[in-house]
Tab-separated table of C-alpha atoms and ligand atoms in Angstrom:
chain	number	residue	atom	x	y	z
O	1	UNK	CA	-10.354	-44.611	59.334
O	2	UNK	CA	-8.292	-43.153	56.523
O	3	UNK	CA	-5.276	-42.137	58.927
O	4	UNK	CA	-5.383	-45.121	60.148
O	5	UNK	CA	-5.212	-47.366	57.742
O	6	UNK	CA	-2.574	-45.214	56.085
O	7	UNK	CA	-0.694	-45.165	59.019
O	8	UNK	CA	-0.919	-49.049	59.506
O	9	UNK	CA	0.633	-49.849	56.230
O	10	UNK	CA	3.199	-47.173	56.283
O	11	UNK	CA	1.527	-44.792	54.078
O	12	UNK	CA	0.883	-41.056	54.128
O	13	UNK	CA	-1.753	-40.022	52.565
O	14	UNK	CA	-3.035	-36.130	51.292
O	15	UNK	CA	-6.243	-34.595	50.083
O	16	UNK	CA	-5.399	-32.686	46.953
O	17	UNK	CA	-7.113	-30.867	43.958
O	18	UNK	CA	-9.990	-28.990	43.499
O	19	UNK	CA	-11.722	-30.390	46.702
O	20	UNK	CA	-8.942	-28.399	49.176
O	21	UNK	CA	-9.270	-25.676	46.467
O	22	UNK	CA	-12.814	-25.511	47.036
O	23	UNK	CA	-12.846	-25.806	50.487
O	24	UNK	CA	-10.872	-22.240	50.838
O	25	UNK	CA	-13.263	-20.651	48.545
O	26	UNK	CA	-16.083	-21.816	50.500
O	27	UNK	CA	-17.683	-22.938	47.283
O	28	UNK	CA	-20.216	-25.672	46.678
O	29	UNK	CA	-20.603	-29.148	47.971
O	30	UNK	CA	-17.860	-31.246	46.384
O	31	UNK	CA	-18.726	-34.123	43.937
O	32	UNK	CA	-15.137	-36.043	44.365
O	33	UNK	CA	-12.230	-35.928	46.460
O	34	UNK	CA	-8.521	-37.199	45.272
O	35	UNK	CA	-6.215	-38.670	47.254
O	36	UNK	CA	-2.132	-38.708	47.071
O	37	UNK	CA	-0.043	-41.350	49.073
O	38	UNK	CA	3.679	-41.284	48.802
O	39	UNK	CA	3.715	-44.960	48.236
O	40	UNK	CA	1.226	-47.565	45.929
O	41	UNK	CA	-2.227	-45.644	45.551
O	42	UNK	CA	-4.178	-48.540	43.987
O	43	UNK	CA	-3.122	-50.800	47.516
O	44	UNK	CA	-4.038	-48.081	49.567
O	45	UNK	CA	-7.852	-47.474	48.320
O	46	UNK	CA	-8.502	-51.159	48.272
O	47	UNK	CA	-7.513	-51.367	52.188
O	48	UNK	CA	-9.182	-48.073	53.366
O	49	UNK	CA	-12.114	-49.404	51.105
O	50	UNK	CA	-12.014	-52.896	52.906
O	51	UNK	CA	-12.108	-51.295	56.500
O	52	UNK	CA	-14.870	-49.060	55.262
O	53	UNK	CA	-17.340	-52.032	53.783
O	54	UNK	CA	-15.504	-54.844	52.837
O	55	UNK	CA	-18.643	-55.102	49.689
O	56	UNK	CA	-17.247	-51.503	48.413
O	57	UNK	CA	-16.490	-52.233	44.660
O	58	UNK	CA	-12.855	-50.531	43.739
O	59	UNK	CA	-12.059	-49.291	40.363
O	60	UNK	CA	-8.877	-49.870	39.244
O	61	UNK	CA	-7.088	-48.040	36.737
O	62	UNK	CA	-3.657	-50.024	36.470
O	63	UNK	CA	-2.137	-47.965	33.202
O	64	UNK	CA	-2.915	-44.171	35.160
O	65	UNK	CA	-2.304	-46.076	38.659
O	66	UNK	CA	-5.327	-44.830	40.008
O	67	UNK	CA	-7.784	-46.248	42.148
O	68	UNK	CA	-11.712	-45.228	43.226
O	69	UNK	CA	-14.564	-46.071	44.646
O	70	UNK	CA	-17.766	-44.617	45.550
O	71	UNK	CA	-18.614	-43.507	49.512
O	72	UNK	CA	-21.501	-41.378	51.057
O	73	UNK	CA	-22.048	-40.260	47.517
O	74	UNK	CA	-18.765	-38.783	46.520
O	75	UNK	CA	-16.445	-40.336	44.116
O	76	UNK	CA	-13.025	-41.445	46.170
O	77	UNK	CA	-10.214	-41.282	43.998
O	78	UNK	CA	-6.192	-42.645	45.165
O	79	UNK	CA	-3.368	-42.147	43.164
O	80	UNK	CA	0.632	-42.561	44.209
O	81	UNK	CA	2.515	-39.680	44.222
O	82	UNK	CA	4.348	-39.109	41.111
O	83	UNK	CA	7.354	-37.590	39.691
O	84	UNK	CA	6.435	-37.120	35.534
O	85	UNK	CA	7.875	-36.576	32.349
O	86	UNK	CA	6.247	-36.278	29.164
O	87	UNK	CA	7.230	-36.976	25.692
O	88	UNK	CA	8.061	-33.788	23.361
O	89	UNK	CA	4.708	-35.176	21.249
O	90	UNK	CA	2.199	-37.232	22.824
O	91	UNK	CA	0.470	-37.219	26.119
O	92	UNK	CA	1.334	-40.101	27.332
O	93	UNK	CA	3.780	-39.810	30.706
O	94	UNK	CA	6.803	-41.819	31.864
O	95	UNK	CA	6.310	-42.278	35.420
O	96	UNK	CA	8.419	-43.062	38.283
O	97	UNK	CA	7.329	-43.131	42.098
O	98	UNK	CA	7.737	-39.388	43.960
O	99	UNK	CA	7.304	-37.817	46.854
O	100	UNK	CA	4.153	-35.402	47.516
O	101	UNK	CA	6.320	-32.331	46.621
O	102	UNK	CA	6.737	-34.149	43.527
O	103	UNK	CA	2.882	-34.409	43.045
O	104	UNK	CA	2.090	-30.928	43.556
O	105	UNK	CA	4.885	-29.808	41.160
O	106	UNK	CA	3.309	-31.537	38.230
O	107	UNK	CA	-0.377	-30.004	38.501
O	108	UNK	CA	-1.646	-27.394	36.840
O	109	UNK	CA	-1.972	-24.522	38.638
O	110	UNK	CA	-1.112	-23.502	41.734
O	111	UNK	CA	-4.493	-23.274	43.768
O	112	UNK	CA	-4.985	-26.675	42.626
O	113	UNK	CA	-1.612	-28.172	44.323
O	114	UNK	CA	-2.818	-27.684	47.786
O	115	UNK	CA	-2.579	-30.329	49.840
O	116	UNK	CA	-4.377	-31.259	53.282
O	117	UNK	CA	-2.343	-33.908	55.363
O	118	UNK	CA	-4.333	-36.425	57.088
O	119	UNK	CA	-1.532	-37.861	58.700
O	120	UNK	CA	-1.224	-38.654	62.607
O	121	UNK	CA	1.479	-36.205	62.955
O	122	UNK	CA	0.012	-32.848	61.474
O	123	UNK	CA	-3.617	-33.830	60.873
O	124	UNK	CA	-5.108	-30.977	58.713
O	125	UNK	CA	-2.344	-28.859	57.845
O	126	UNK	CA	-2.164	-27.351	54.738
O	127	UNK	CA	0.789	-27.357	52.511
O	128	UNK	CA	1.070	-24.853	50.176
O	129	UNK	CA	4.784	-24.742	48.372
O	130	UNK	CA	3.408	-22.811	45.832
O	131	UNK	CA	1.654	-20.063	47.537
O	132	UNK	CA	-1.474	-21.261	46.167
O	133	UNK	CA	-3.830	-19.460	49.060
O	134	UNK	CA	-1.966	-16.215	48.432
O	135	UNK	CA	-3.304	-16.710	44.823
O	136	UNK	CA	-6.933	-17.967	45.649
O	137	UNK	CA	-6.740	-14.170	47.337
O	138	UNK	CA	-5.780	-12.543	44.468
O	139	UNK	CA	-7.647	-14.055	42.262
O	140	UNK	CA	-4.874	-15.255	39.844
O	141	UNK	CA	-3.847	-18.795	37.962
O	142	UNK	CA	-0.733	-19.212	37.817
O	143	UNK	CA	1.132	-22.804	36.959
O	144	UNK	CA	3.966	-24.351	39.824
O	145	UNK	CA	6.699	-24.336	37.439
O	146	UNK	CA	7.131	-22.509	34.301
O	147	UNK	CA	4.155	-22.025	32.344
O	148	UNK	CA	5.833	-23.535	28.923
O	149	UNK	CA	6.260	-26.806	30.937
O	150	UNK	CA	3.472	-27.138	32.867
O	151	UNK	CA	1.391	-26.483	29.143
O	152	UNK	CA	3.482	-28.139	27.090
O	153	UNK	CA	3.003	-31.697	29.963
O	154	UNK	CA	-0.294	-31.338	28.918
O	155	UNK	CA	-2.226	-28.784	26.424
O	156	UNK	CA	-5.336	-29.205	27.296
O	157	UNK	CA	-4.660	-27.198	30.572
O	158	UNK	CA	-4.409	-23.602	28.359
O	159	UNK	CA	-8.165	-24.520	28.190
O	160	UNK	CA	-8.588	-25.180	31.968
O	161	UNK	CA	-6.454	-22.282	32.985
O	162	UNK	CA	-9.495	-20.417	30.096
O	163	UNK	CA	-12.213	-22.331	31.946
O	164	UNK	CA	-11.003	-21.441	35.528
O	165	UNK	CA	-10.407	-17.562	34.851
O	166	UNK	CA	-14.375	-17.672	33.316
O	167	UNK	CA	-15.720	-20.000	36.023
O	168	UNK	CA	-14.027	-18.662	39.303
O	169	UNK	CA	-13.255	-15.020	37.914
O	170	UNK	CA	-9.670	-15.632	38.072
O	171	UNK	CA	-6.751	-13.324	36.163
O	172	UNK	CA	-4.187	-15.642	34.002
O	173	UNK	CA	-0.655	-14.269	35.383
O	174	UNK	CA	0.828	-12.312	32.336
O	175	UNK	CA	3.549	-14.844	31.805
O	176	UNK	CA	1.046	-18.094	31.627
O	177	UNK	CA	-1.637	-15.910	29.512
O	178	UNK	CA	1.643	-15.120	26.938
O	179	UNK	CA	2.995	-19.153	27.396
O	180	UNK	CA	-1.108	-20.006	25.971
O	181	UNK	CA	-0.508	-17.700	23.122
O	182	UNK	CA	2.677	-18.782	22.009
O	183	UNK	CA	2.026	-22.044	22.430
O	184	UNK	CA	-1.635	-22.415	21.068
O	185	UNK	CA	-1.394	-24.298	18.578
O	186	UNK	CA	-0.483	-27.739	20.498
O	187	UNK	CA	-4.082	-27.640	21.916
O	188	UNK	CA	-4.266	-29.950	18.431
O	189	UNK	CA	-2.737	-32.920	19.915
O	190	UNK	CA	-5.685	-33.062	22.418
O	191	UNK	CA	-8.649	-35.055	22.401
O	192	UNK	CA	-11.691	-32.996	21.173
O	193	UNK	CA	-13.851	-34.833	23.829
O	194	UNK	CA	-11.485	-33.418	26.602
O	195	UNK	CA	-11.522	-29.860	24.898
O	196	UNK	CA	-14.651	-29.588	24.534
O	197	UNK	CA	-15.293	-30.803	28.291
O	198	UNK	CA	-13.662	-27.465	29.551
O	199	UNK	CA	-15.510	-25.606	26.606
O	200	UNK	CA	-18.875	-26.429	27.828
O	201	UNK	CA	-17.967	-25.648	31.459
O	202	UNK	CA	-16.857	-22.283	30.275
O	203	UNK	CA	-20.254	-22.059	28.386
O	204	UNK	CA	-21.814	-22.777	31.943
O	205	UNK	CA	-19.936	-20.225	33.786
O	206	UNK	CA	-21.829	-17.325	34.848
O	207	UNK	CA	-20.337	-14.878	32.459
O	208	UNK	CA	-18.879	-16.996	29.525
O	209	UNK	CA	-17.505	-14.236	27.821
O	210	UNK	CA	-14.584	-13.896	30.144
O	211	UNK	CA	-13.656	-17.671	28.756
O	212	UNK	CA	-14.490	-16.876	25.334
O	213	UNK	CA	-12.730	-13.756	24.789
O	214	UNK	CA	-9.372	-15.621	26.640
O	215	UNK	CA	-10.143	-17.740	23.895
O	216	UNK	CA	-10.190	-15.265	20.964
O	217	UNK	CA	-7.431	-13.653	22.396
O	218	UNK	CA	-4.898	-15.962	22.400
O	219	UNK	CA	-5.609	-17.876	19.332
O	220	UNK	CA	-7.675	-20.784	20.776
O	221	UNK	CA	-10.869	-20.000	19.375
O	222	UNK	CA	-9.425	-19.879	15.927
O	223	UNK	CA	-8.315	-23.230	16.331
O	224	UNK	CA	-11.467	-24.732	17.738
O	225	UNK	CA	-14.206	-22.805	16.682
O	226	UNK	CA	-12.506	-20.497	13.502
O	227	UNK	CA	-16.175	-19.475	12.639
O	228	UNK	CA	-16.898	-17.611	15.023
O	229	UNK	CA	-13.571	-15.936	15.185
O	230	UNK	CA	-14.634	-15.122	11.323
O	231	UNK	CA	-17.793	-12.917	12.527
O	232	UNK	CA	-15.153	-10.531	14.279
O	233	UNK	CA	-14.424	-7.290	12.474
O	234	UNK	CA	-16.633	-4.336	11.029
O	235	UNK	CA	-16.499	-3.488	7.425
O	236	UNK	CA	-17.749	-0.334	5.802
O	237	UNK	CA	-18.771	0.660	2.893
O	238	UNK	CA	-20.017	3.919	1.230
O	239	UNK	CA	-20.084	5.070	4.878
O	240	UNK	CA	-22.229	2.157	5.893
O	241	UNK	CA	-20.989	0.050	9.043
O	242	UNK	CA	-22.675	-3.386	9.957
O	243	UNK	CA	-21.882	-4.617	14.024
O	244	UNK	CA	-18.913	-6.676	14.815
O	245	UNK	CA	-21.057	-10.023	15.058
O	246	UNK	CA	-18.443	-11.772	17.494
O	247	UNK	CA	-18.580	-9.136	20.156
O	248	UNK	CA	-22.523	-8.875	19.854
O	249	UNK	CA	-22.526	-12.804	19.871
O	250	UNK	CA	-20.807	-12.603	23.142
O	251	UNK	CA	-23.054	-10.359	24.747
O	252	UNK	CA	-26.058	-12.596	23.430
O	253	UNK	CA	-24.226	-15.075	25.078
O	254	UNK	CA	-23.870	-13.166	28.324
O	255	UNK	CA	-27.194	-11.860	28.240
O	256	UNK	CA	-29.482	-15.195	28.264
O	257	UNK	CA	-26.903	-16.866	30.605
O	258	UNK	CA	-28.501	-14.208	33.093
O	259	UNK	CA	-31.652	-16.275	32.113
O	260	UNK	CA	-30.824	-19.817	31.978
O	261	UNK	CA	-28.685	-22.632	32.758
O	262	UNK	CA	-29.350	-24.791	29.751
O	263	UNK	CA	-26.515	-25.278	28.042
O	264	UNK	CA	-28.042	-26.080	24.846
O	265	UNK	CA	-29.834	-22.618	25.101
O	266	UNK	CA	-26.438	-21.240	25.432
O	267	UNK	CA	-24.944	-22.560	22.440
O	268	UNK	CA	-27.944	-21.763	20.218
O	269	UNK	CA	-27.310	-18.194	21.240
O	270	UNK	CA	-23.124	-18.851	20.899
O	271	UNK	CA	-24.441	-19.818	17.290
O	272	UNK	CA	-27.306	-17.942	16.060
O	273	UNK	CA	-25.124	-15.750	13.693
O	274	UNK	CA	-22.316	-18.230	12.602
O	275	UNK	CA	-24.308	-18.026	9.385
O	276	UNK	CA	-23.860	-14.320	9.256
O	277	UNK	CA	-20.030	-14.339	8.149
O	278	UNK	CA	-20.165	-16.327	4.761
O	279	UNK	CA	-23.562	-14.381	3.285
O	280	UNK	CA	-22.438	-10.804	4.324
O	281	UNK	CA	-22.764	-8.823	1.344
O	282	UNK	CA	-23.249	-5.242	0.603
O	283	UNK	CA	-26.076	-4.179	-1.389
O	284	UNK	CA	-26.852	-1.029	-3.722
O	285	UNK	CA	-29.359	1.045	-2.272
O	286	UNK	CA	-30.045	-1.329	0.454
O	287	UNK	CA	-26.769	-1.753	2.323
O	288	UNK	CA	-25.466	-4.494	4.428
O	289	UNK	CA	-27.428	-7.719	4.358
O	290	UNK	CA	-26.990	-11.498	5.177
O	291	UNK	CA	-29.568	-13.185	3.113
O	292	UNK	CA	-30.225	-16.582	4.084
O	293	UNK	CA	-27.839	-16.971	7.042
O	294	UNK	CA	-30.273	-18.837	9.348
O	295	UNK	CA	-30.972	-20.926	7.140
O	296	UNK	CA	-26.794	-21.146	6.599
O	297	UNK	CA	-26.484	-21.113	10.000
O	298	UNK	CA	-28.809	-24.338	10.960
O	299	UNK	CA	-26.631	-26.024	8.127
O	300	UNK	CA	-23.089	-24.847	9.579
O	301	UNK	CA	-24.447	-25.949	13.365
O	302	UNK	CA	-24.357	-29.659	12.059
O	303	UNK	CA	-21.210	-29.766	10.144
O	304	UNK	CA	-19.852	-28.121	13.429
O	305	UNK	CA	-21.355	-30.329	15.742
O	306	UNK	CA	-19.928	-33.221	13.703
O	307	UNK	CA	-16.821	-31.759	14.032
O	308	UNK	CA	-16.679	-30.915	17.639
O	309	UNK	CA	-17.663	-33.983	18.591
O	310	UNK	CA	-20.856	-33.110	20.504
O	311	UNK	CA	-23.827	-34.975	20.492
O	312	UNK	CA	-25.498	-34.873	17.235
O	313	UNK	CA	-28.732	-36.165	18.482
O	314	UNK	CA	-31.975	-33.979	20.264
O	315	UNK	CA	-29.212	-31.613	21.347
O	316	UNK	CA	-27.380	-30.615	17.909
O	317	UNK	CA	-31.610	-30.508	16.577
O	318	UNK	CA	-33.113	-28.147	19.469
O	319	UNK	CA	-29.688	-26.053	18.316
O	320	UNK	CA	-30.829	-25.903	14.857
O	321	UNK	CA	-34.093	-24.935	15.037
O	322	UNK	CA	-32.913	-22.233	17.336
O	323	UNK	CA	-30.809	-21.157	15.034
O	324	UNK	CA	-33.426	-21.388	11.668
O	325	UNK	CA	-35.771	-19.262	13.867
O	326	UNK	CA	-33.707	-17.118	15.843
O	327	UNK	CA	-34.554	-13.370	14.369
O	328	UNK	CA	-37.958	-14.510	13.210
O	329	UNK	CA	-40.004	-13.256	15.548
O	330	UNK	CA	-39.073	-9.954	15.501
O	331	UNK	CA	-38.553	-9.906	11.450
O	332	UNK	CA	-41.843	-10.655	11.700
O	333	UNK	CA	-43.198	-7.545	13.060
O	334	UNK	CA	-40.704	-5.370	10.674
O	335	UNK	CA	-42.570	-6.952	7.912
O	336	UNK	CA	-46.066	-6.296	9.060
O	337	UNK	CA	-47.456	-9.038	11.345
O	338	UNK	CA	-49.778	-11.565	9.155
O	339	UNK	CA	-51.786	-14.163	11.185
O	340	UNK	CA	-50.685	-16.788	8.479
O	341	UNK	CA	-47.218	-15.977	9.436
O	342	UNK	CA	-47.296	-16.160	13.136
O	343	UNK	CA	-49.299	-19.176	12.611
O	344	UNK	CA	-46.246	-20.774	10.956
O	345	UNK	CA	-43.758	-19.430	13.565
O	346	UNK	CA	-45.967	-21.370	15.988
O	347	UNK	CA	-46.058	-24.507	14.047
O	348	UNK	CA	-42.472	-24.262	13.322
O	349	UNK	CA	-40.931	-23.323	17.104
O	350	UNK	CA	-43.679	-25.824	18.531
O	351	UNK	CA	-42.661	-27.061	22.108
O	352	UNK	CA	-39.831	-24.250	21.552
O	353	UNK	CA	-41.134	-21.081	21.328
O	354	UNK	CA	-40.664	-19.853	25.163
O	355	UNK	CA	-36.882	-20.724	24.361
O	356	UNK	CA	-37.198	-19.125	21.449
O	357	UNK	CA	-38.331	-15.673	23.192
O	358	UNK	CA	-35.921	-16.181	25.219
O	359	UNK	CA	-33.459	-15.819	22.837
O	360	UNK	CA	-34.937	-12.987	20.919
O	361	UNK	CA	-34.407	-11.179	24.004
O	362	UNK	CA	-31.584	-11.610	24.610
O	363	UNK	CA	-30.495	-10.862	21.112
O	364	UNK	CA	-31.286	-7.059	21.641
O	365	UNK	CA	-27.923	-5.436	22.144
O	366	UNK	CA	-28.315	-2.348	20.755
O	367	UNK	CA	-27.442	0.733	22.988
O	368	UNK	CA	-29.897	3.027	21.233
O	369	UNK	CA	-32.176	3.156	23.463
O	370	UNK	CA	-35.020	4.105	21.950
O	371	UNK	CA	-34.780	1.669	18.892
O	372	UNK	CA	-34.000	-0.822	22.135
O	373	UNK	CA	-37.364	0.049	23.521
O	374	UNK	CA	-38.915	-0.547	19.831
O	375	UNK	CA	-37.532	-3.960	19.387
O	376	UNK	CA	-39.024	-4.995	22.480
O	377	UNK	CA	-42.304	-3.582	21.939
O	378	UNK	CA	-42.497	-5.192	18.670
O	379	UNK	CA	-41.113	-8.739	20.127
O	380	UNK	CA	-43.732	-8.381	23.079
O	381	UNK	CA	-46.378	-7.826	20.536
O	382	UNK	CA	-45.830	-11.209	18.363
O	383	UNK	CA	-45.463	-12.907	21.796
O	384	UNK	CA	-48.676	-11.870	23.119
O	385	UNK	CA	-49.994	-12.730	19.938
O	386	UNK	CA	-48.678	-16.068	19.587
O	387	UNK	CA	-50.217	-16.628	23.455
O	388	UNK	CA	-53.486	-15.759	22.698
S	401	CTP	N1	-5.037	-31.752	37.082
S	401	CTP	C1	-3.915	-31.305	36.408
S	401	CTP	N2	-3.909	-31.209	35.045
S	401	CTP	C2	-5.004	-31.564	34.319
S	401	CTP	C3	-6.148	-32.027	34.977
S	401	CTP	C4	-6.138	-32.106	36.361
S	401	CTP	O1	-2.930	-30.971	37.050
S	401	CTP	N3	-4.965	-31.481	32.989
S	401	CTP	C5	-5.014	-31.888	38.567
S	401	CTP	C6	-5.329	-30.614	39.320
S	401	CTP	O2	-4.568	-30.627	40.504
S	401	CTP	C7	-6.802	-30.764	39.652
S	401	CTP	C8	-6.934	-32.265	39.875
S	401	CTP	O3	-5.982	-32.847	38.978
S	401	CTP	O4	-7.179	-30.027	40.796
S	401	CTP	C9	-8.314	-32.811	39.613
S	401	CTP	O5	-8.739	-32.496	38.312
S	401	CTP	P1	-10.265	-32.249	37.919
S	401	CTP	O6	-11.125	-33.157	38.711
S	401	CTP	O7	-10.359	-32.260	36.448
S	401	CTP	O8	-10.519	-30.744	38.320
S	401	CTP	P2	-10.809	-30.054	39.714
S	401	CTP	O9	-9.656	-29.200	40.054
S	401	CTP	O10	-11.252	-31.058	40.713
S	401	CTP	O11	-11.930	-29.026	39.363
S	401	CTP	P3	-13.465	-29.249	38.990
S	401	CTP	O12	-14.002	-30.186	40.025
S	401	CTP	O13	-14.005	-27.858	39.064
S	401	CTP	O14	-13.445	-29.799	37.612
């Protein structure tokens, strides 16, 4: 039905995006399709739409000349090929009408500016002008045209090109990865919403350290998230070290993403030392501490939270109380379990306290093994406790 109705009012019409992207990589069940016609994309969805169910309800979006509706559960989306040009400071494009070539020239990288054809005359072909499957087979993201342009059309795709590298276990080709550092800083003339869209899929990427050290390393993080860039960095004094808190942070982070998809969980383990950089102090006699910093830490997840835009509801408080409690249950045993105290822990974690374990667990880093092998006893101990 889609040929034809293409075909019938003189339109050809493409599968683009992620969905032929996907396809090669033999990777999940798509959620939405897009659609490019060399011609009026809004015109086109409302016929194939028509011939399809003429009660289909059509979106239209006239300022981004877009056009979807919903079919057999995926999310149709049409647009009209474009050629695009975008002012030196704001987002917002000039466009004028272009041919698919066009299209694929302007998207971000280059295994997302395949195209399938669905047109009579070579019905499922692929074209590839970028040699976009050559790079799905090595593994790399690299943009159609220079990297400065394609970035500087539109920032927010440094954190994309970050978000695909963690998600798909891509490499950023040298010259894009040194185009995001230079050009960093104009990630601040995106939405945060939008950022932290791609954050949070990098959060829910197998291994999110691969996104978050892309992150660190070419200045993003900084800009987003500058405290946890401040936790990076080992200090000593009187020959006493403390750990660098922003690589351990990002094994925590690896470590319970082996255990759960939550994303919440995630982020209370992204956060459970933020507090640790402003309290770090060293002591006489004692060393390195960080009085307080969960309780710092609980405080700074809010203000952060606000910041970032992200929900400040049930989310930002389950984050919170992660945070507050985080090394309590193993501080507990260090200090000589008390029933009183575990009592409290109970009280306190509530409905939270297999979460909580979770994240105790995945808090021990340390490569000593046999102070490894103590933590856990001790943390098995409280939880057994706790159970009974
Ligand atoms: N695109 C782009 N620049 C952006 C966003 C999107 O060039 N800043 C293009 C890419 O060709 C992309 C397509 O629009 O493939 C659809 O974008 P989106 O739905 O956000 O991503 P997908 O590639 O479909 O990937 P996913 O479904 O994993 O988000």
């Amino acid at each position: 039905i889609f040929s034809e109705v293409a075909a019938k009012n003189n339109q050809t019409l493409f599968i683009v995006g992620g969905y032929v992207r996907d396809l090669l990589m033999k990777r999940q069940s798509p959620t939405d399709i897009d659609f490019v016609t060399e011609g009026n994309g809004i015109e086109l969805a409302k016929s194939i739409a028509k011939e399809l169910n003429p009660k289909l309800k059509v979106s239209i979006f006239k300022n981004y000349g877009t056009a979807m509706f919903k079919h057999e559960g995926l999310d149709l989306e049409f647009v009209g090929a474009r050629k695009e040009s975008y002012a030196e400071d704001s987002r917002k494009p000039s466009v004028e009408i272009g041919t698919l070539e066009d299209d694929q020239k302007r998207r971000d990288f280059t295994i997302n500016a395949l195209a399938l054809s669905l047109n009579k005359e070579n019905f499922g072909d692929l074209i590839d002008p970028f040699d976009g499957v050559q790079d799905i087979k090595k593994k790399i993201l690299r943009t159609p045209l220079e990297p400065s342009q394609t970035y500087s059309d539109d920032p927010l795709r440094m954190m994309r090109a970050i978000r695909f590298a963690s998600t798909l276990n891509f490499k950023i080709e040298e010259n894009s990865l040194n185009a995001i550092k230079n050009e960093s800083e104009r990630i601040k003339i995106v939405s945060l919403e939008r950022i932290m869209v791609e954050f949070n899929k990098i959060m829910l990427s197998a291994k999110p350290s691969l996104g978050l050290k892309l992150m660190e390393e070419t200045g993003l993080m900084q800009l987003i998230i500058p405290e946890l860039t401040a936790l990076k960095g080992i200090e000593e004094v009187e020959g006493q070290t403390h750990k660098d808190n922003f690589w351990h942070t990002l094994e925590v982070v690896d470590n319970i993403s082996a255990n759960t998809d939550n994303l919440w969980l995630r982020w209370a383990a992204l956060l459970h030392d933020i507090g640790k950089a402003p309290t770090k102090k060293f002591v006489d006699g004692i060393g390195w501490t960080f009085h307080g910093h969960e309780f710092l830490g609980s405080k700074m997840v809010k203000n952060l939270f606000y910041r970032l835009k992200l929900p400040l509801g049930t989310d930002m408080k389950y984050v919170q109380k992660l945070v507050k409690l985080s090394s309590r249950p193993i501080a507990l045993v260090d200090d000589g379990t008390s029933d009183s105290a575990l009592r409290r822990l109970l009280f306190d974690a509530g409905e939270d306290l297999e979460d909580l374990f979770i994240l105790n667990k995945a808090d021990i880093t340390t490569k000593n093994s046999s102070k490894q092998a103590k933590f856990k006893r001790n943390f098995e101990e409280v939880a057994i406790k706790i159970k009974e």
